[in-house]
JSON list of C-alpha atoms in Angstrom, two decimals:
[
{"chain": "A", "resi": 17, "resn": "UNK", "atom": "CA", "xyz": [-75.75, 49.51, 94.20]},
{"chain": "A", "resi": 18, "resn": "UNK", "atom": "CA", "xyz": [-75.85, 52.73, 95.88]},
{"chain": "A", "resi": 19, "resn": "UNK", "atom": "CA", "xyz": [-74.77, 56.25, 94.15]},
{"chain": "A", "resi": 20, "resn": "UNK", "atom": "CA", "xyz": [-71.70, 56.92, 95.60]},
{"chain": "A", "resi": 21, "resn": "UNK", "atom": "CA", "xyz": [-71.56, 61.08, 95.62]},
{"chain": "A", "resi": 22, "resn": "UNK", "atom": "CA", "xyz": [-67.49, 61.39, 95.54]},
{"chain": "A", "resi": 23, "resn": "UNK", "atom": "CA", "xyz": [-67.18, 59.37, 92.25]},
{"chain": "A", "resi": 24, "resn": "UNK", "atom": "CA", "xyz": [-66.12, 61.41, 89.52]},
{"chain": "A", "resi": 25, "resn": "UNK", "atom": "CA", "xyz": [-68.72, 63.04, 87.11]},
{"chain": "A", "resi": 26, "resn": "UNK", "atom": "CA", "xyz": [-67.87, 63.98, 83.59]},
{"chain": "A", "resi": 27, "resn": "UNK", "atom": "CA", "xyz": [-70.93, 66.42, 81.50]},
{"chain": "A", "resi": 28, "resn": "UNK", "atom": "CA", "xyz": [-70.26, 66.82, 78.08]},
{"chain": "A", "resi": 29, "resn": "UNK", "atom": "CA", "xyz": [-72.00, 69.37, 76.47]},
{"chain": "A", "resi": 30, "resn": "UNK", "atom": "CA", "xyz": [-70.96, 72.17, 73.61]},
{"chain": "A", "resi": 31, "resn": "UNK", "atom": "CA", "xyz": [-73.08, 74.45, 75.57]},
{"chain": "A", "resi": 32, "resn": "UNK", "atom": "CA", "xyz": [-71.46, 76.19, 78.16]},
{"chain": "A", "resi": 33, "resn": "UNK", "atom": "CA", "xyz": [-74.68, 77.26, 79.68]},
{"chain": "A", "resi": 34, "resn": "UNK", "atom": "CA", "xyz": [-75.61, 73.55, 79.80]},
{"chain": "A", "resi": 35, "resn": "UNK", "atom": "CA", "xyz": [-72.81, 72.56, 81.34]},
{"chain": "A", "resi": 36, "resn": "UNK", "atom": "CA", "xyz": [-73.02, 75.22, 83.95]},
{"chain": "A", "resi": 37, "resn": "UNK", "atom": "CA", "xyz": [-76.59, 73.60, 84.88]},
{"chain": "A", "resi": 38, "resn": "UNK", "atom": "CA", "xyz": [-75.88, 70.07, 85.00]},
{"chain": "A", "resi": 39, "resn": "UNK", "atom": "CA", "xyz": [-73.20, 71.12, 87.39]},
{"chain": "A", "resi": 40, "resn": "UNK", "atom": "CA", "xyz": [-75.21, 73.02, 89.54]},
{"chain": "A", "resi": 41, "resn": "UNK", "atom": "CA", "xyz": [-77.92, 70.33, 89.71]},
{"chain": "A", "resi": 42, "resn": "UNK", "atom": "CA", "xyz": [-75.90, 67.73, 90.39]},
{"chain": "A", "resi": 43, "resn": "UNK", "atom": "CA", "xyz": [-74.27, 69.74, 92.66]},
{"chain": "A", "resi": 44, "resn": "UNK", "atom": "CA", "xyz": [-77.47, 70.00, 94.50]},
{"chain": "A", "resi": 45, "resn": "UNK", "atom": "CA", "xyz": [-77.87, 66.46, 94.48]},
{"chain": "A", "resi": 46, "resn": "UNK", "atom": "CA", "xyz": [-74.56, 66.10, 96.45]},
{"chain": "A", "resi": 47, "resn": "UNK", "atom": "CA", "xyz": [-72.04, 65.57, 93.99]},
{"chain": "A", "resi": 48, "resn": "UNK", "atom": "CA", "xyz": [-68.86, 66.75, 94.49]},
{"chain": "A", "resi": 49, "resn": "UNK", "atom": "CA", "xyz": [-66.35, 66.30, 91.51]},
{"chain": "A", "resi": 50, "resn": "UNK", "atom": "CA", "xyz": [-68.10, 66.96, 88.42]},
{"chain": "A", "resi": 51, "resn": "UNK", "atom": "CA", "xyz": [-65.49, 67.41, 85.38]},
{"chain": "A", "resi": 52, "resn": "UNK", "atom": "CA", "xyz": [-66.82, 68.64, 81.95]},
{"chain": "A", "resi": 53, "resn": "UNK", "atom": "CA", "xyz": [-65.95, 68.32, 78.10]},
{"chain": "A", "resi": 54, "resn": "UNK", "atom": "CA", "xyz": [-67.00, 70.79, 75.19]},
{"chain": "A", "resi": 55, "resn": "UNK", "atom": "CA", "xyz": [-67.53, 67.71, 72.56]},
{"chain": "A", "resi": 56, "resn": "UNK", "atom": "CA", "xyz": [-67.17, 63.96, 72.28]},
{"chain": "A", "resi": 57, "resn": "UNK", "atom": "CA", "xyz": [-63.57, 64.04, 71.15]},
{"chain": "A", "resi": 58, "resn": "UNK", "atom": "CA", "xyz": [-62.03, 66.16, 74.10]},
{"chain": "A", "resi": 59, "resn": "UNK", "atom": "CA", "xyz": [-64.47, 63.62, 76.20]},
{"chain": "A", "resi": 60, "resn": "UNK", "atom": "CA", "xyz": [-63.28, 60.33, 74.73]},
{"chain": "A", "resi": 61, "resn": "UNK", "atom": "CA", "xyz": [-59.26, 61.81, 75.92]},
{"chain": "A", "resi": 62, "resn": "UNK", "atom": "CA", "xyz": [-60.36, 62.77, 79.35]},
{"chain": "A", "resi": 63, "resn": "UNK", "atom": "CA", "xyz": [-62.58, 58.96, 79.48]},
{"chain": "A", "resi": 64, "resn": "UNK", "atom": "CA", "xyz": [-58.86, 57.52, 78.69]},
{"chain": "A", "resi": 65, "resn": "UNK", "atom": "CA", "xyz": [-56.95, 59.94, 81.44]},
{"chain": "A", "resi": 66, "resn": "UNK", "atom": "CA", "xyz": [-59.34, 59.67, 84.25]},
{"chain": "A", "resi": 67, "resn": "UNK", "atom": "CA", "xyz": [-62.06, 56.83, 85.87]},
{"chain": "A", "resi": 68, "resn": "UNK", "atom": "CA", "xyz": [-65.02, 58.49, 86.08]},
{"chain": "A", "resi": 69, "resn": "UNK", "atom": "CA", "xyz": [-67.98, 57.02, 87.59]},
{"chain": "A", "resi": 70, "resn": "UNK", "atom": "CA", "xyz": [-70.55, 58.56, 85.51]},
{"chain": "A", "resi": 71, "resn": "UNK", "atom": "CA", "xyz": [-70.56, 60.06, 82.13]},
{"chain": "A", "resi": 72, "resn": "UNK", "atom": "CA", "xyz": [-74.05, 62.63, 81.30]},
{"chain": "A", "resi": 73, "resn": "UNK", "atom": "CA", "xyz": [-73.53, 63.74, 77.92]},
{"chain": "A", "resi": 74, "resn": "UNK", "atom": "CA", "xyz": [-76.08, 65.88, 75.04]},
{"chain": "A", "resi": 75, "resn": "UNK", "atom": "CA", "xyz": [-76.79, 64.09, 71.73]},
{"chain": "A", "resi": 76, "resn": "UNK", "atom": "CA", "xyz": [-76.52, 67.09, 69.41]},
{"chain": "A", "resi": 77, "resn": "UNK", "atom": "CA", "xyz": [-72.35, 68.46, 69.52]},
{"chain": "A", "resi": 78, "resn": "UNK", "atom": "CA", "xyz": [-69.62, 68.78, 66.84]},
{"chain": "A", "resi": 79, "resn": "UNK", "atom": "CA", "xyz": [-67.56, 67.52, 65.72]},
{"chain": "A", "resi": 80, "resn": "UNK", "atom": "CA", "xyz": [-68.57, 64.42, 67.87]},
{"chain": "A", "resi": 81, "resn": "UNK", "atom": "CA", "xyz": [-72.27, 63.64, 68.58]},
{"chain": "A", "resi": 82, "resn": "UNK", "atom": "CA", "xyz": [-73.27, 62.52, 72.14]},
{"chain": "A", "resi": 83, "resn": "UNK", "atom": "CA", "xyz": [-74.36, 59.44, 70.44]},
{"chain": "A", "resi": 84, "resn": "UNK", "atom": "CA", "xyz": [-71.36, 58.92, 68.51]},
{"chain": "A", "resi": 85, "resn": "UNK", "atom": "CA", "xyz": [-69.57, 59.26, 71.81]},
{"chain": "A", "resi": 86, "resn": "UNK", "atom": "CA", "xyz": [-71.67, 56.42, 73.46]},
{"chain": "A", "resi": 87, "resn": "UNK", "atom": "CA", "xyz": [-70.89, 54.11, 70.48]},
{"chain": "A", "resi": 88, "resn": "UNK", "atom": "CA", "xyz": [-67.08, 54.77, 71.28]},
{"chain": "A", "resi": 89, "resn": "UNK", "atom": "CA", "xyz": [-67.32, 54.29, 74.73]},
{"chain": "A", "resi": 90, "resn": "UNK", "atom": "CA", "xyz": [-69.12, 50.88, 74.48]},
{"chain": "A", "resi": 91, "resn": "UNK", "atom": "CA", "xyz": [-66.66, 49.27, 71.78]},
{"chain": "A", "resi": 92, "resn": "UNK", "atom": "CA", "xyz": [-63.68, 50.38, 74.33]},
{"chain": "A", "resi": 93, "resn": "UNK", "atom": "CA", "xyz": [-63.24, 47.24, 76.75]},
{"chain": "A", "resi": 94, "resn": "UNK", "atom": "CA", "xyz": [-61.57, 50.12, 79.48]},
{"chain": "A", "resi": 95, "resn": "UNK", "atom": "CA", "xyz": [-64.49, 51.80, 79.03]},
{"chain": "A", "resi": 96, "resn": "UNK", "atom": "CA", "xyz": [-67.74, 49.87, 78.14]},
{"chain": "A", "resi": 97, "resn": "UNK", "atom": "CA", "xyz": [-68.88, 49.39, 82.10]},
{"chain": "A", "resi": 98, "resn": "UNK", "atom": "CA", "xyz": [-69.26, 53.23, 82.58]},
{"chain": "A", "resi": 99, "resn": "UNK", "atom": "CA", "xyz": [-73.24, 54.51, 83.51]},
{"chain": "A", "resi": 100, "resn": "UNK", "atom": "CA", "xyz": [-73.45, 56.41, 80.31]},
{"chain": "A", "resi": 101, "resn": "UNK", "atom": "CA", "xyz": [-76.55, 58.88, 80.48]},
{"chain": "A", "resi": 102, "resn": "UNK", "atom": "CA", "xyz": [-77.76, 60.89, 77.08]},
{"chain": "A", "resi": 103, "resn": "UNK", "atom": "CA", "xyz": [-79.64, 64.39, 77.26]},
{"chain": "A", "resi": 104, "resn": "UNK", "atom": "CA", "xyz": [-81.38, 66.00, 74.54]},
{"chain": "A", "resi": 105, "resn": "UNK", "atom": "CA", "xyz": [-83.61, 68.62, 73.51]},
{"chain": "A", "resi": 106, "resn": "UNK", "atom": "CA", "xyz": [-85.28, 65.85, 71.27]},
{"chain": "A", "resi": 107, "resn": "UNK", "atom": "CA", "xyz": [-87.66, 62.90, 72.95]},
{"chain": "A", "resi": 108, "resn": "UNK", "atom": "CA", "xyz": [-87.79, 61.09, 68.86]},
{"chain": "A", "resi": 109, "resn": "UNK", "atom": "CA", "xyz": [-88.48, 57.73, 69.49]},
{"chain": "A", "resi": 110, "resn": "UNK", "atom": "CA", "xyz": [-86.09, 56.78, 66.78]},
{"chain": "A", "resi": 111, "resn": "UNK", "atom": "CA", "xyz": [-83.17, 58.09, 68.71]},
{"chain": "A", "resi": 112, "resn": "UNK", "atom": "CA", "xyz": [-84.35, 56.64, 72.28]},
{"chain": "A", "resi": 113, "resn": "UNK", "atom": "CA", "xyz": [-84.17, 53.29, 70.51]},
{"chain": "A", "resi": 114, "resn": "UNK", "atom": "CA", "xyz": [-80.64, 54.24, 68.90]},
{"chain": "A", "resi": 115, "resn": "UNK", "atom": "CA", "xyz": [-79.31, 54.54, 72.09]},
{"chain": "A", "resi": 116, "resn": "UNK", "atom": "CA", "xyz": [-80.47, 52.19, 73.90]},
{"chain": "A", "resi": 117, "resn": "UNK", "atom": "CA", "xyz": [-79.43, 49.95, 70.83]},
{"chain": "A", "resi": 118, "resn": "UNK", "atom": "CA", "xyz": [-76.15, 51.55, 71.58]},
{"chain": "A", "resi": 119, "resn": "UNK", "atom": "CA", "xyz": [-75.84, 50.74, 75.22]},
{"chain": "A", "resi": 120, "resn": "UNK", "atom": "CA", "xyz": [-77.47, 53.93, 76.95]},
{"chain": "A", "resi": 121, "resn": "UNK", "atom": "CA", "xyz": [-77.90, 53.29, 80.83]},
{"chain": "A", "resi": 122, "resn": "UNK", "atom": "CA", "xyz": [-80.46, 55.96, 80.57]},
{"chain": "A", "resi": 123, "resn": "UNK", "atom": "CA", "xyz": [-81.45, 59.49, 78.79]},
{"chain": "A", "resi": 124, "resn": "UNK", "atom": "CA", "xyz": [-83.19, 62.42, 80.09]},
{"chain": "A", "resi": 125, "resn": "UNK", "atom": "CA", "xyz": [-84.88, 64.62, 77.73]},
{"chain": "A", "resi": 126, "resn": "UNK", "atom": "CA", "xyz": [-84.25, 69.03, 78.38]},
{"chain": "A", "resi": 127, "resn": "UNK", "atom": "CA", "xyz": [-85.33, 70.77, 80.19]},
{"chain": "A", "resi": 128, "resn": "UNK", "atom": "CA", "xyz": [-85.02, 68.52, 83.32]},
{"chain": "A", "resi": 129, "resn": "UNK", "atom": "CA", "xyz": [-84.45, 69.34, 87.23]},
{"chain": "A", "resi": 130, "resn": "UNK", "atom": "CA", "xyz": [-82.76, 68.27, 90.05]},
{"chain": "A", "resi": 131, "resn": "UNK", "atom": "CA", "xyz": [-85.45, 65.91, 91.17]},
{"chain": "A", "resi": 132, "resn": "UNK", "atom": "CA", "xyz": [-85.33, 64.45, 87.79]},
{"chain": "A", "resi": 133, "resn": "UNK", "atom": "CA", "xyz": [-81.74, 64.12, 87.16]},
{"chain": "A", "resi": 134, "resn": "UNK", "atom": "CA", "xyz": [-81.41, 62.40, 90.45]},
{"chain": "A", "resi": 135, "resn": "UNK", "atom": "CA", "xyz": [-84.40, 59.81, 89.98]},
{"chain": "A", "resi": 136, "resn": "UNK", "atom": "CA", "xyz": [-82.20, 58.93, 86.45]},
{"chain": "A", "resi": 137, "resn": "UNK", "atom": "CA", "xyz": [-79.10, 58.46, 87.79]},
{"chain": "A", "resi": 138, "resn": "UNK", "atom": "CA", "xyz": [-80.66, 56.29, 90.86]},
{"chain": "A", "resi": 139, "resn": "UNK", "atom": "CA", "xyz": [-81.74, 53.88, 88.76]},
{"chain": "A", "resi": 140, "resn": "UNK", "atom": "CA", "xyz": [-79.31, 53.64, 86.57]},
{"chain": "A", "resi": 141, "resn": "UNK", "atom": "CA", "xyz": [-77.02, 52.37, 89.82]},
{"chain": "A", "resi": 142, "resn": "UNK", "atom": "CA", "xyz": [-79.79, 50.81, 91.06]},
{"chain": "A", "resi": 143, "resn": "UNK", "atom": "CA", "xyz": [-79.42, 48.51, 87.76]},
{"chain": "A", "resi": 144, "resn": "UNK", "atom": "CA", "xyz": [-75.83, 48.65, 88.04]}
]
């Protein structure tokens, strides 16, 4: 399946600067409408709002962890088919194979650019 560049694109990161780069880079990549979230909780409400296409969320946020976030969004039947990709500072193979236990469709370790990001999220839809 190809990326489609209008679907919606939620980053959810408790960094603003993060968030502000992930936007930009996907912007570069030709995405269009790219939403955001400060934590797992405010991105869990705006999951049950809105259909988003493509979720790219950090591991390491309070009160709820990116992984903790993942977890929710695969137990919630509305939910469980969204591309769900995890970024962190961190490349311990003890939490790659959490979430991919967890149902990661892929996870990109910082610091990461354009080129990258895009390569991830291709095949992620490629496996779609």
């Amino acid at each position: 399946m190809a990326v489609d560049l209008t679907m919606p694109v939620l980053v959810v990161d408790d960094y603003k600067t993060m968030v502000r780069i992930i936007r930009n880079l996907l912007k570069q990549i030709g995405f269009e409408d790219v939403d955001e979230a400060s934590d797992g909780t405010e991105a869990l409400a705006k999951l049950k709002e809105r259909k988003y296409g493509l979720v790219i969320s950090d591991w390491n946020m309070e009160p709820m962890t990116g992984y903790e976030l993942l977890k929710r969004v695969r137990d919630d039947a509305d939910l469980s088919d969204i591309p769900f990709i995890m970024v962190t500072a961190e490349a311990k193979s003890e939490n790659v194979i959490a979430a991919k236990k967890a149902g990661v469709s892929n996870y990109i370790v910082k610091p990461f650019n354009a080129q990258t990001l895009k390569g991830k999220i291709d095949t992620v839809f490629e496996h779609a």
